[in-house]
DNA sequence: TGCCTGCCATGCTTGCGTCGCATGGCTGGC
DNA sequence: GCCAGCCATGCGACGCAAGCATGGCAGGCA
């Protein structure tokens, strides 16, 4: 006896008509009639009385119906559970992350994910938050690790946002710098220092986020990546604002100072997916991994 | 997906070997191999890792196994319950009967049936023949004990009619009545007697059935049930026509006389089911019980 | 190292099962 | 009486299931 026959039986019972069930199931009436007859022969009972207009469940038919429904429901559960497992046994996971999240947080979470689910193909794209969100909406990414300065909150309606952490800004100064012994420093105390940034002036997101009104830093050096920036700082060519996420270990030739809370609004870091879209088990699993990684620091 | 495949899957999982499962299931190894492969293709997951010596359940395979067992167990339950229905181990039997058949014939047959098949749930509804037949057609009753006067034969085409007995009419007279010593009496001999009936005159089905043309009985007393009617007769207030079925025992203060065959057309009593409809074993068994009870008088 | 056995996968072939189309029979409504 | 609705069934085509035969791989033993 096959579960398909039980589905047909259930549909006929619901409609009280072989012809109507055949219509719904996209069969001819004759095929359904024969399927019911075969099921009756298999079970050795008559399941329906054939009336002039339709069919009526017999006692054995009434006995079978709840069982049929239970079996079909169970098989639905099977399919759902295997779908969930399948999502982690194969497939792809396309991730985007903003630059400083790519220093440690995201790579570590991805490495753990790959250890657990080696069959899932991973890809990681770096970008700035606005571009990453576009990728999400376009379906080119499954998940993006993004950040938002306090003055530019993310659109909570179009995205599901999982808060990962609040990111602090640090100041990198060379070990011999006059402020090297401090723990916390104010921006005003750096007014005479040259800043090493990723881009010139107001274009740099870090500088813009940290900039109180009227403060105009001197920028003599622009370096694209953190190796270059921190190298310049260590050589005494200037100081730099550094997101905590970008620091995997404190280099021996640098000192990292905290910015005073009044000078450095805290950036919030989220893992974003598109609201209302099916989320694969892999995405769910990576979300959990990122959350754990953020907690572990 | 068919339940047979689940049984094969379960057997392979138990043995940890396709070849051993094939042996138990009386298939070749190749057939079982292909059935597992088909199930895997159907579900979109790998259920077994193929080892040099046998097979091992994968994660999806381990997920499916308890579900497979539950579905197969459920289907076993289906088979058992339907077997029980087929063999009278369960189910319901809904019976209807016309009033005088409920005095002794039908209750006795039902009592015997319940003694033999206590798991079958019984219900009994009293009604007049036309209403009972409607209940049959509507599927609200499985069997009805009905009667038909000779001038109103039942529709033999829509119903299967099992003839149970021909019901005779008797005359109840008080023990001191002038005709009490007789065995048989003619209606004309009762012309001067007052009749006790269930309703006035021509409305009473018994009076109408027994009434020869031109015979106009005097009706002084109307009593609804047989206790009342026979009580009045015993008290000498009149005589009454009594269906043989209504008499469970001859009361000590009454004499029951037969009506002469020319005066009393015999009513036929049938057990009716709907023609062309599946008849459950319970119905068949009750038909036999009613027949036996009718013969036993 | 070579041979043998165990075990699963797969090609080829045959018979069975399923289903569409066409048709027949019955019932109920107009 | 005719028509429509509805279920059952014959015929034929196609797909599926399973046996036989064979291939490939791994492990054990002489």
PDB file of C-alpha atoms in Angstrom, chain B:
ATOM      1  CA  UNK B   1       7.202   7.416  -1.623  1.00  0.00           C
ATOM      2  CA  UNK B   2       5.740   4.126  -0.700  1.00  0.00           C
ATOM      3  CA  UNK B   3       5.475   2.387   2.592  1.00  0.00           C
ATOM      4  CA  UNK B   4       7.057  -0.682   1.083  1.00  0.00           C
ATOM      5  CA  UNK B   5      10.230   1.309   0.533  1.00  0.00           C
ATOM      6  CA  UNK B   6      10.153   2.317   4.187  1.00  0.00           C
ATOM      7  CA  UNK B   7       9.938  -1.331   5.176  1.00  0.00           C
ATOM      8  CA  UNK B   8      12.943  -2.139   2.997  1.00  0.00           C
ATOM      9  CA  UNK B   9      14.822   0.832   4.439  1.00  0.00           C
ATOM     10  CA  UNK B  10      14.062  -0.312   7.961  1.00  0.00           C
ATOM     11  CA  UNK B  11      15.234  -3.844   7.232  1.00  0.00           C
ATOM     12  CA  UNK B  12      18.492  -2.657   5.668  1.00  0.00           C
ATOM     13  CA  UNK B  13      19.080  -0.386   8.655  1.00  0.00           C
ATOM     14  CA  UNK B  14      18.497  -3.269  11.050  1.00  0.00           C
ATOM     15  CA  UNK B  15      20.903  -5.580   9.245  1.00  0.00           C
ATOM     16  CA  UNK B  16      23.397  -2.903   8.258  1.00  0.00           C
ATOM     17  CA  UNK B  17      23.590  -4.761   4.968  1.00  0.00           C
ATOM     18  CA  UNK B  18      21.721  -4.620   1.689  1.00  0.00           C
ATOM     19  CA  UNK B  19      22.474  -8.255   0.958  1.00  0.00           C
ATOM     20  CA  UNK B  20      21.213  -9.532   4.301  1.00  0.00           C
ATOM     21  CA  UNK B  21      18.053  -7.451   4.026  1.00  0.00           C
ATOM     22  CA  UNK B  22      17.456  -8.805   0.535  1.00  0.00           C
ATOM     23  CA  UNK B  23      17.720 -12.332   1.883  1.00  0.00           C
ATOM     24  CA  UNK B  24      15.147 -11.654   4.592  1.00  0.00           C
ATOM     25  CA  UNK B  25      12.774  -9.865   2.231  1.00  0.00           C
ATOM     26  CA  UNK B  26      13.132 -12.504  -0.531  1.00  0.00           C
ATOM     27  CA  UNK B  27      14.564 -10.096  -3.072  1.00  0.00           C
ATOM     28  CA  UNK B  28      17.838 -10.055  -4.894  1.00  0.00           C
ATOM     29  CA  UNK B  29      20.543  -7.744  -3.610  1.00  0.00           C
ATOM     30  CA  UNK B  30      20.265  -5.684  -6.764  1.00  0.00           C
ATOM     31  CA  UNK B  31      16.556  -5.013  -6.284  1.00  0.00           C
ATOM     32  CA  UNK B  32      17.101  -3.820  -2.726  1.00  0.00           C
ATOM     33  CA  UNK B  33      20.082  -1.727  -3.763  1.00  0.00           C
ATOM     34  CA  UNK B  34      17.935  -0.024  -6.318  1.00  0.00           C
ATOM     35  CA  UNK B  35      15.021   0.473  -3.975  1.00  0.00           C
ATOM     36  CA  UNK B  36      17.291   2.241  -1.528  1.00  0.00           C
ATOM     37  CA  UNK B  37      18.731   4.306  -4.341  1.00  0.00           C
ATOM     38  CA  UNK B  38      15.224   5.225  -5.516  1.00  0.00           C
ATOM     39  CA  UNK B  39      14.209   6.237  -2.001  1.00  0.00           C
ATOM     40  CA  UNK B  40      17.350   8.359  -1.710  1.00  0.00           C
ATOM     41  CA  UNK B  41      16.597  10.033  -5.014  1.00  0.00           C
ATOM     42  CA  UNK B  42      13.018  10.618  -3.971  1.00  0.00           C
ATOM     43  CA  UNK B  43      14.004  12.216  -0.676  1.00  0.00           C
ATOM     44  CA  UNK B  44      17.080  13.979  -2.038  1.00  0.00           C
ATOM     45  CA  UNK B  45      19.383  12.713   0.695  1.00  0.00           C
ATOM     46  CA  UNK B  46      21.877   9.876   1.140  1.00  0.00           C
ATOM     47  CA  UNK B  47      20.441   7.484   3.687  1.00  0.00           C
ATOM     48  CA  UNK B  48      23.360   5.037   3.937  1.00  0.00           C
ATOM     49  CA  UNK B  49      27.114   5.335   3.627  1.00  0.00           C
ATOM     50  CA  UNK B  50      28.304   2.412   1.564  1.00  0.00           C
ATOM     51  CA  UNK B  51      31.140   0.693   3.360  1.00  0.00           C
ATOM     52  CA  UNK B  52      33.352  -2.143   2.061  1.00  0.00           C
ATOM     53  CA  UNK B  53      31.395  -4.482   4.276  1.00  0.00           C
ATOM     54  CA  UNK B  54      27.780  -3.325   4.450  1.00  0.00           C
ATOM     55  CA  UNK B  55      26.188   0.061   4.898  1.00  0.00           C
ATOM     56  CA  UNK B  56      25.911   2.590   7.724  1.00  0.00           C
ATOM     57  CA  UNK B  57      23.104   5.021   8.399  1.00  0.00           C
ATOM     58  CA  UNK B  58      23.861   8.651   7.606  1.00  0.00           C
ATOM     59  CA  UNK B  59      22.462  11.585   9.561  1.00  0.00           C
ATOM     60  CA  UNK B  60      19.417  11.788   7.265  1.00  0.00           C
ATOM     61  CA  UNK B  61      19.055   8.025   7.545  1.00  0.00           C
ATOM     62  CA  UNK B  62      19.028   8.234  11.316  1.00  0.00           C
ATOM     63  CA  UNK B  63      16.506  11.048  11.099  1.00  0.00           C
ATOM     64  CA  UNK B  64      14.186   8.955   8.893  1.00  0.00           C
ATOM     65  CA  UNK B  65      14.335   5.683  10.823  1.00  0.00           C
ATOM     66  CA  UNK B  66      11.988   6.534  13.727  1.00  0.00           C
ATOM     67  CA  UNK B  67       9.520   8.109  11.321  1.00  0.00           C
ATOM     68  CA  UNK B  68       9.616   5.040   9.096  1.00  0.00           C
ATOM     69  CA  UNK B  69       8.957   2.852  12.097  1.00  0.00           C
ATOM     70  CA  UNK B  70       6.061   5.020  13.199  1.00  0.00           C
ATOM     71  CA  UNK B  71       4.464   4.987   9.737  1.00  0.00           C
ATOM     72  CA  UNK B  72       4.834   1.226   9.409  1.00  0.00           C
ATOM     73  CA  UNK B  73       3.417   0.707  12.877  1.00  0.00           C
ATOM     74  CA  UNK B  74       0.494   2.912  11.992  1.00  0.00           C
ATOM     75  CA  UNK B  75      -0.197   0.916   8.882  1.00  0.00           C
ATOM     76  CA  UNK B  76      -0.071  -2.269  10.947  1.00  0.00           C
ATOM     77  CA  UNK B  77      -2.728  -0.711  13.155  1.00  0.00           C
ATOM     78  CA  UNK B  78      -4.815   0.023  10.062  1.00  0.00           C
ATOM     79  CA  UNK B  79      -4.629  -3.578   8.974  1.00  0.00           C
ATOM     80  CA  UNK B  80      -5.510  -4.819  12.423  1.00  0.00           C
ATOM     81  CA  UNK B  81      -8.482  -2.518  12.780  1.00  0.00           C
ATOM     82  CA  UNK B  82      -9.824  -3.335   9.355  1.00  0.00           C
ATOM     83  CA  UNK B  83      -9.376  -7.031  10.097  1.00  0.00           C
ATOM     84  CA  UNK B  84     -11.367  -6.520  13.259  1.00  0.00           C
ATOM     85  CA  UNK B  85     -14.100  -4.757  11.312  1.00  0.00           C
ATOM     86  CA  UNK B  86     -14.114  -7.483   8.758  1.00  0.00           C
ATOM     87  CA  UNK B  87     -14.283 -10.075  11.461  1.00  0.00           C
ATOM     88  CA  UNK B  88     -16.789  -8.311  13.727  1.00  0.00           C
ATOM     89  CA  UNK B  89     -14.207  -7.286  16.308  1.00  0.00           C
ATOM     90  CA  UNK B  90     -15.249  -3.641  16.176  1.00  0.00           C
ATOM     91  CA  UNK B  91     -17.535  -1.175  14.419  1.00  0.00           C
ATOM     92  CA  UNK B  92     -21.121  -0.056  14.739  1.00  0.00           C
ATOM     93  CA  UNK B  93     -24.469  -1.502  13.805  1.00  0.00           C
ATOM     94  CA  UNK B  94     -27.397   0.890  13.429  1.00  0.00           C
ATOM     95  CA  UNK B  95     -30.784  -0.793  13.318  1.00  0.00           C
ATOM     96  CA  UNK B  96     -34.315   0.464  12.860  1.00  0.00           C
ATOM     97  CA  UNK B  97     -37.537  -1.431  13.504  1.00  0.00           C
ATOM     98  CA  UNK B  98     -41.286  -0.797  13.300  1.00  0.00           C
ATOM     99  CA  UNK B  99     -43.055  -0.680  16.663  1.00  0.00           C
ATOM    100  CA  UNK B 100     -44.474  -4.162  17.144  1.00  0.00           C
ATOM    101  CA  UNK B 101     -41.224  -5.756  15.944  1.00  0.00           C
ATOM    102  CA  UNK B 102     -39.633  -4.058  18.934  1.00  0.00           C
ATOM    103  CA  UNK B 103     -41.708  -6.090  21.365  1.00  0.00           C
ATOM    104  CA  UNK B 104     -39.718  -9.295  21.038  1.00  0.00           C
ATOM    105  CA  UNK B 105     -38.344 -10.157  17.613  1.00  0.00           C
ATOM    106  CA  UNK B 106     -35.732  -7.443  17.232  1.00  0.00           C
ATOM    107  CA  UNK B 107     -34.643  -7.122  20.876  1.00  0.00           C
ATOM    108  CA  UNK B 108     -34.091 -10.830  21.076  1.00  0.00           C
ATOM    109  CA  UNK B 109     -32.053 -10.927  17.900  1.00  0.00           C
ATOM    110  CA  UNK B 110     -29.990  -7.943  19.059  1.00  0.00           C
ATOM    111  CA  UNK B 111     -29.393  -9.492  22.460  1.00  0.00           C
ATOM    112  CA  UNK B 112     -28.121 -12.657  20.815  1.00  0.00           C
ATOM    113  CA  UNK B 113     -25.913 -10.610  18.494  1.00  0.00           C
ATOM    114  CA  UNK B 114     -24.456  -8.648  21.385  1.00  0.00           C
ATOM    115  CA  UNK B 115     -23.730 -11.842  23.270  1.00  0.00           C
ATOM    116  CA  UNK B 116     -21.796 -13.111  20.283  1.00  0.00           C
ATOM    117  CA  UNK B 117     -20.064  -9.809  19.285  1.00  0.00           C
ATOM    118  CA  UNK B 118     -19.806  -7.551  22.295  1.00  0.00           C
ATOM    119  CA  UNK B 119     -17.315  -5.193  20.637  1.00  0.00           C
ATOM    120  CA  UNK B 120     -19.793  -4.079  18.007  1.00  0.00           C
ATOM    121  CA  UNK B 121     -21.655  -0.987  19.141  1.00  0.00           C
ATOM    122  CA  UNK B 122     -25.411  -1.328  18.661  1.00  0.00           C
ATOM    123  CA  UNK B 123     -28.081   1.291  18.241  1.00  0.00           C
ATOM    124  CA  UNK B 124     -31.802   0.755  17.715  1.00  0.00           C
ATOM    125  CA  UNK B 125     -34.344   3.289  16.512  1.00  0.00           C
ATOM    126  CA  UNK B 126     -38.113   2.794  16.372  1.00  0.00           C
ATOM    127  CA  UNK B 127     -40.076   4.138  13.473  1.00  0.00           C
ATOM    128  CA  UNK B 128     -42.711   3.444  10.918  1.00  0.00           C
ATOM    129  CA  UNK B 129     -41.708   1.683   7.781  1.00  0.00           C
ATOM    130  CA  UNK B 130     -41.606   4.683   5.399  1.00  0.00           C
ATOM    131  CA  UNK B 131     -39.402   6.674   7.763  1.00  0.00           C
ATOM    132  CA  UNK B 132     -37.117   3.698   8.351  1.00  0.00           C
ATOM    133  CA  UNK B 133     -36.584   3.228   4.662  1.00  0.00           C
ATOM    134  CA  UNK B 134     -35.627   6.873   4.332  1.00  0.00           C
ATOM    135  CA  UNK B 135     -33.065   6.394   7.067  1.00  0.00           C
ATOM    136  CA  UNK B 136     -31.588   3.458   5.171  1.00  0.00           C
ATOM    137  CA  UNK B 137     -31.262   5.434   1.958  1.00  0.00           C
ATOM    138  CA  UNK B 138     -29.707   8.348   3.785  1.00  0.00           C
ATOM    139  CA  UNK B 139     -27.067   6.083   5.273  1.00  0.00           C
ATOM    140  CA  UNK B 140     -28.305   6.738   8.830  1.00  0.00           C
ATOM    141  CA  UNK B 141     -29.154   3.094   9.400  1.00  0.00           C
ATOM    142  CA  UNK B 142     -27.545  -0.134   8.342  1.00  0.00           C
ATOM    143  CA  UNK B 143     -30.613  -2.386   8.567  1.00  0.00           C
ATOM    144  CA  UNK B 144     -34.309  -1.896   9.156  1.00  0.00           C
ATOM    145  CA  UNK B 145     -37.028  -4.354  10.159  1.00  0.00           C
ATOM    146  CA  UNK B 146     -40.089  -3.228   8.240  1.00  0.00           C
ATOM    147  CA  UNK B 147     -43.484  -4.466   7.319  1.00  0.00           C
ATOM    148  CA  UNK B 148     -45.796  -4.089   4.424  1.00  0.00           C
ATOM    149  CA  UNK B 149     -49.497  -4.664   4.117  1.00  0.00           C
ATOM    150  CA  UNK B 150     -50.436  -6.715   1.050  1.00  0.00           C
ATOM    151  CA  UNK B 151     -51.799  -3.677  -0.743  1.00  0.00           C
ATOM    152  CA  UNK B 152     -48.584  -1.679  -0.383  1.00  0.00           C
ATOM    153  CA  UNK B 153     -45.633  -3.812  -1.425  1.00  0.00           C
ATOM    154  CA  UNK B 154     -42.154  -2.478  -0.779  1.00  0.00           C
ATOM    155  CA  UNK B 155     -39.884  -1.287  -3.519  1.00  0.00           C
ATOM    156  CA  UNK B 156     -37.863  -4.424  -4.057  1.00  0.00           C
ATOM    157  CA  UNK B 157     -35.475  -2.694  -6.467  1.00  0.00           C
ATOM    158  CA  UNK B 158     -33.972  -0.133  -4.111  1.00  0.00           C
ATOM    159  CA  UNK B 159     -33.752  -2.455  -1.149  1.00  0.00           C
ATOM    160  CA  UNK B 160     -32.587  -5.934  -0.468  1.00  0.00           C
ATOM    161  CA  UNK B 161     -35.424  -7.534   1.469  1.00  0.00           C
ATOM    162  CA  UNK B 162     -34.896 -10.575   3.616  1.00  0.00           C
ATOM    163  CA  UNK B 163     -38.263 -12.052   4.383  1.00  0.00           C
ATOM    164  CA  UNK B 164     -38.476 -12.785   8.077  1.00  0.00           C
ATOM    165  CA  UNK B 165     -42.067 -13.895   8.689  1.00  0.00           C
ATOM    166  CA  UNK B 166     -45.696 -13.390   7.861  1.00  0.00           C
ATOM    167  CA  UNK B 167     -47.333 -11.642  10.698  1.00  0.00           C
ATOM    168  CA  UNK B 168     -50.697 -12.908  11.744  1.00  0.00           C
ATOM    169  CA  UNK B 169     -53.394 -10.917  13.472  1.00  0.00           C
ATOM    170  CA  UNK B 170     -54.970 -12.278  16.593  1.00  0.00           C
ATOM    171  CA  UNK B 171     -58.094 -11.290  18.451  1.00  0.00           C
ATOM    172  CA  UNK B 172     -57.842 -10.667  22.156  1.00  0.00           C
ATOM    173  CA  UNK B 173     -61.022 -11.301  24.125  1.00  0.00           C
ATOM    174  CA  UNK B 174     -61.559 -11.464  27.885  1.00  0.00           C
ATOM    175  CA  UNK B 175     -61.478 -14.934  29.442  1.00  0.00           C
ATOM    176  CA  UNK B 176     -65.247 -14.884  30.095  1.00  0.00           C
ATOM    177  CA  UNK B 177     -66.151 -13.815  26.553  1.00  0.00           C
ATOM    178  CA  UNK B 178     -68.748 -15.870  24.650  1.00  0.00           C
ATOM    179  CA  UNK B 179     -66.112 -16.785  22.056  1.00  0.00           C
ATOM    180  CA  UNK B 180     -63.301 -17.545  24.507  1.00  0.00           C
ATOM    181  CA  UNK B 181     -63.371 -21.281  23.906  1.00  0.00           C
ATOM    182  CA  UNK B 182     -62.943 -20.918  20.152  1.00  0.00           C
ATOM    183  CA  UNK B 183     -59.649 -21.238  18.316  1.00  0.00           C
ATOM    184  CA  UNK B 184     -60.555 -19.271  15.254  1.00  0.00           C
ATOM    185  CA  UNK B 185     -63.058 -16.535  14.838  1.00  0.00           C
ATOM    186  CA  UNK B 186     -64.534 -14.638  11.914  1.00  0.00           C
ATOM    187  CA  UNK B 187     -64.659 -10.854  11.883  1.00  0.00           C
ATOM    188  CA  UNK B 188     -68.440 -10.954  11.345  1.00  0.00           C
ATOM    189  CA  UNK B 189     -68.852 -12.688  14.659  1.00  0.00           C
ATOM    190  CA  UNK B 190     -67.428  -9.603  16.329  1.00  0.00           C
ATOM    191  CA  UNK B 191     -69.828  -7.200  14.722  1.00  0.00           C
ATOM    192  CA  UNK B 192     -71.558  -6.434  17.962  1.00  0.00           C
ATOM    193  CA  UNK B 193     -68.462  -6.075  20.015  1.00  0.00           C
ATOM    194  CA  UNK B 194     -66.722  -2.847  20.819  1.00  0.00           C
ATOM    195  CA  UNK B 195     -63.162  -2.620  19.594  1.00  0.00           C
ATOM    196  CA  UNK B 196     -60.228  -1.242  21.546  1.00  0.00           C
ATOM    197  CA  UNK B 197     -57.820   0.377  19.087  1.00  0.00           C
ATOM    198  CA  UNK B 198     -54.728   2.555  18.976  1.00  0.00           C
ATOM    199  CA  UNK B 199     -56.475   5.372  17.170  1.00  0.00           C
ATOM    200  CA  UNK B 200     -59.909   6.177  15.961  1.00  0.00           C
ATOM    201  CA  UNK B 201     -61.301   4.201  13.127  1.00  0.00           C
ATOM    202  CA  UNK B 202     -59.715   4.248   9.729  1.00  0.00           C
ATOM    203  CA  UNK B 203     -56.460   5.768  10.952  1.00  0.00           C
ATOM    204  CA  UNK B 204     -55.406   2.629  12.783  1.00  0.00           C
ATOM    205  CA  UNK B 205     -53.128   0.577  10.537  1.00  0.00           C
ATOM    206  CA  UNK B 206     -54.226  -2.683  12.096  1.00  0.00           C
ATOM    207  CA  UNK B 207     -57.899  -1.959  11.640  1.00  0.00           C
ATOM    208  CA  UNK B 208     -57.379  -0.804   8.092  1.00  0.00           C
ATOM    209  CA  UNK B 209     -55.364  -3.842   7.142  1.00  0.00           C
ATOM    210  CA  UNK B 210     -57.892  -6.283   8.526  1.00  0.00           C
ATOM    211  CA  UNK B 211     -61.009  -4.448   7.394  1.00  0.00           C
ATOM    212  CA  UNK B 212     -63.083  -6.228   4.779  1.00  0.00           C
ATOM    213  CA  UNK B 213     -65.228  -3.939   2.606  1.00  0.00           C
ATOM    214  CA  UNK B 214     -68.321  -2.756   4.441  1.00  0.00           C
ATOM    215  CA  UNK B 215     -67.324  -3.935   7.892  1.00  0.00           C
ATOM    216  CA  UNK B 216     -67.716  -0.999  10.284  1.00  0.00           C
ATOM    217  CA  UNK B 217     -66.547  -1.784  13.813  1.00  0.00           C
ATOM    218  CA  UNK B 218     -67.729   0.053  16.830  1.00  0.00           C
ATOM    219  CA  UNK B 219     -64.828   1.807  18.568  1.00  0.00           C
ATOM    220  CA  UNK B 220     -65.496   2.990  22.070  1.00  0.00           C
ATOM    221  CA  UNK B 221     -62.034   2.959  23.527  1.00  0.00           C
ATOM    222  CA  UNK B 222     -58.733   4.208  22.209  1.00  0.00           C
ATOM    223  CA  UNK B 223     -55.519   3.311  24.020  1.00  0.00           C
ATOM    224  CA  UNK B 224     -52.038   4.157  22.783  1.00  0.00           C
ATOM    225  CA  UNK B 225     -49.948   1.265  23.970  1.00  0.00           C
ATOM    226  CA  UNK B 226     -50.566  -2.428  24.272  1.00  0.00           C
ATOM    227  CA  UNK B 227     -50.557  -2.533  28.034  1.00  0.00           C
ATOM    228  CA  UNK B 228     -53.524  -0.207  28.066  1.00  0.00           C
ATOM    229  CA  UNK B 229     -55.332  -1.910  25.186  1.00  0.00           C
ATOM    230  CA  UNK B 230     -55.011  -5.392  26.667  1.00  0.00           C
ATOM    231  CA  UNK B 231     -55.931  -4.094  30.090  1.00  0.00           C
ATOM    232  CA  UNK B 232     -59.226  -2.771  28.717  1.00  0.00           C
ATOM    233  CA  UNK B 233     -59.907  -6.036  26.936  1.00  0.00           C
ATOM    234  CA  UNK B 234     -59.234  -8.053  30.071  1.00  0.00           C
ATOM    235  CA  UNK B 235     -61.644  -5.812  31.942  1.00  0.00           C
ATOM    236  CA  UNK B 236     -64.361  -6.657  29.426  1.00  0.00           C
ATOM    237  CA  UNK B 237     -64.543  -3.244  27.809  1.00  0.00           C
ATOM    238  CA  UNK B 238     -64.096  -4.632  24.334  1.00  0.00           C
ATOM    239  CA  UNK B 239     -62.015  -6.795  22.056  1.00  0.00           C
ATOM    240  CA  UNK B 240     -58.851  -5.929  20.119  1.00  0.00           C
ATOM    241  CA  UNK B 241     -56.927  -6.983  17.038  1.00  0.00           C
ATOM    242  CA  UNK B 242     -53.409  -7.868  18.111  1.00  0.00           C
ATOM    243  CA  UNK B 243     -50.358  -8.501  15.897  1.00  0.00           C
ATOM    244  CA  UNK B 244     -48.747 -11.776  16.821  1.00  0.00           C
ATOM    245  CA  UNK B 245     -45.408  -9.964  17.217  1.00  0.00           C
ATOM    246  CA  UNK B 246     -46.750  -7.747  19.919  1.00  0.00           C
ATOM    247  CA  UNK B 247     -47.510 -10.664  22.156  1.00  0.00           C
ATOM    248  CA  UNK B 248     -44.639 -11.770  24.277  1.00  0.00           C
ATOM    249  CA  UNK B 249     -46.755 -14.015  26.478  1.00  0.00           C
ATOM    250  CA  UNK B 250     -50.430 -14.631  26.778  1.00  0.00           C
ATOM    251  CA  UNK B 251     -51.702 -12.754  29.829  1.00  0.00           C
ATOM    252  CA  UNK B 252     -53.667 -15.018  32.189  1.00  0.00           C
ATOM    253  CA  UNK B 253     -56.849 -12.922  31.917  1.00  0.00           C
ATOM    254  CA  UNK B 254     -57.001 -12.922  28.113  1.00  0.00           C
ATOM    255  CA  UNK B 255     -57.691 -15.384  25.369  1.00  0.00           C
ATOM    256  CA  UNK B 256     -56.053 -14.938  21.983  1.00  0.00           C
ATOM    257  CA  UNK B 257     -57.992 -16.226  19.018  1.00  0.00           C
ATOM    258  CA  UNK B 258     -56.872 -16.530  15.465  1.00  0.00           C
ATOM    259  CA  UNK B 259     -58.674 -14.615  12.800  1.00  0.00           C
ATOM    260  CA  UNK B 260     -59.929 -16.730   9.945  1.00  0.00           C
ATOM    261  CA  UNK B 261     -57.522 -16.471   6.992  1.00  0.00           C
ATOM    262  CA  UNK B 262     -60.202 -14.979   4.752  1.00  0.00           C
ATOM    263  CA  UNK B 263     -60.664 -12.084   7.138  1.00  0.00           C
ATOM    264  CA  UNK B 264     -57.097 -11.282   7.967  1.00  0.00           C
ATOM    265  CA  UNK B 265     -54.539 -10.636   5.255  1.00  0.00           C
ATOM    266  CA  UNK B 266     -51.134 -11.468   6.520  1.00  0.00           C
ATOM    267  CA  UNK B 267     -48.549  -8.712   6.854  1.00  0.00           C
ATOM    268  CA  UNK B 268     -45.069  -9.549   5.664  1.00  0.00           C
ATOM    269  CA  UNK B 269     -42.110  -8.612   7.778  1.00  0.00           C
ATOM    270  CA  UNK B 270     -38.697  -8.028   6.196  1.00  0.00           C
ATOM    271  CA  UNK B 271     -35.232  -7.045   7.159  1.00  0.00           C
ATOM    272  CA  UNK B 272     -34.247  -4.376   4.655  1.00  0.00           C
ATOM    273  CA  UNK B 273     -30.842  -3.077   3.539  1.00  0.00           C
ATOM    274  CA  UNK B 274     -30.078  -0.780   0.638  1.00  0.00           C
ATOM    275  CA  UNK B 275     -29.575  -2.668  -2.587  1.00  0.00           C
ATOM    276  CA  UNK B 276     -26.155  -2.393  -4.181  1.00  0.00           C
ATOM    277  CA  UNK B 277     -24.440  -1.160  -1.069  1.00  0.00           C
ATOM    278  CA  UNK B 278     -21.644  -2.894   0.693  1.00  0.00           C
ATOM    279  CA  UNK B 279     -23.003  -4.922   3.591  1.00  0.00           C
ATOM    280  CA  UNK B 280     -20.695  -5.305   6.566  1.00  0.00           C
ATOM    281  CA  UNK B 281     -20.200  -8.683   8.241  1.00  0.00           C
ATOM    282  CA  UNK B 282     -22.105  -7.326  11.223  1.00  0.00           C
ATOM    283  CA  UNK B 283     -25.174  -6.661   9.072  1.00  0.00           C
ATOM    284  CA  UNK B 284     -24.926 -10.106   7.521  1.00  0.00           C
ATOM    285  CA  UNK B 285     -24.697 -11.653  10.931  1.00  0.00           C
ATOM    286  CA  UNK B 286     -27.702  -9.766  12.276  1.00  0.00           C
ATOM    287  CA  UNK B 287     -29.741 -10.730   9.231  1.00  0.00           C
ATOM    288  CA  UNK B 288     -29.064 -14.331  10.063  1.00  0.00           C
ATOM    289  CA  UNK B 289     -29.939 -13.718  13.695  1.00  0.00           C
ATOM    290  CA  UNK B 290     -33.260 -12.090  12.804  1.00  0.00           C
ATOM    291  CA  UNK B 291     -34.117 -14.947  10.478  1.00  0.00           C
ATOM    292  CA  UNK B 292     -33.385 -17.466  13.190  1.00  0.00           C
ATOM    293  CA  UNK B 293     -35.375 -15.511  15.721  1.00  0.00           C
ATOM    294  CA  UNK B 294     -38.356 -15.260  13.388  1.00  0.00           C
ATOM    295  CA  UNK B 295     -38.261 -18.999  12.852  1.00  0.00           C
ATOM    296  CA  UNK B 296     -38.024 -19.649  16.526  1.00  0.00           C
ATOM    297  CA  UNK B 297     -41.225 -17.657  16.925  1.00  0.00           C
TER     298      UNK B 297
END
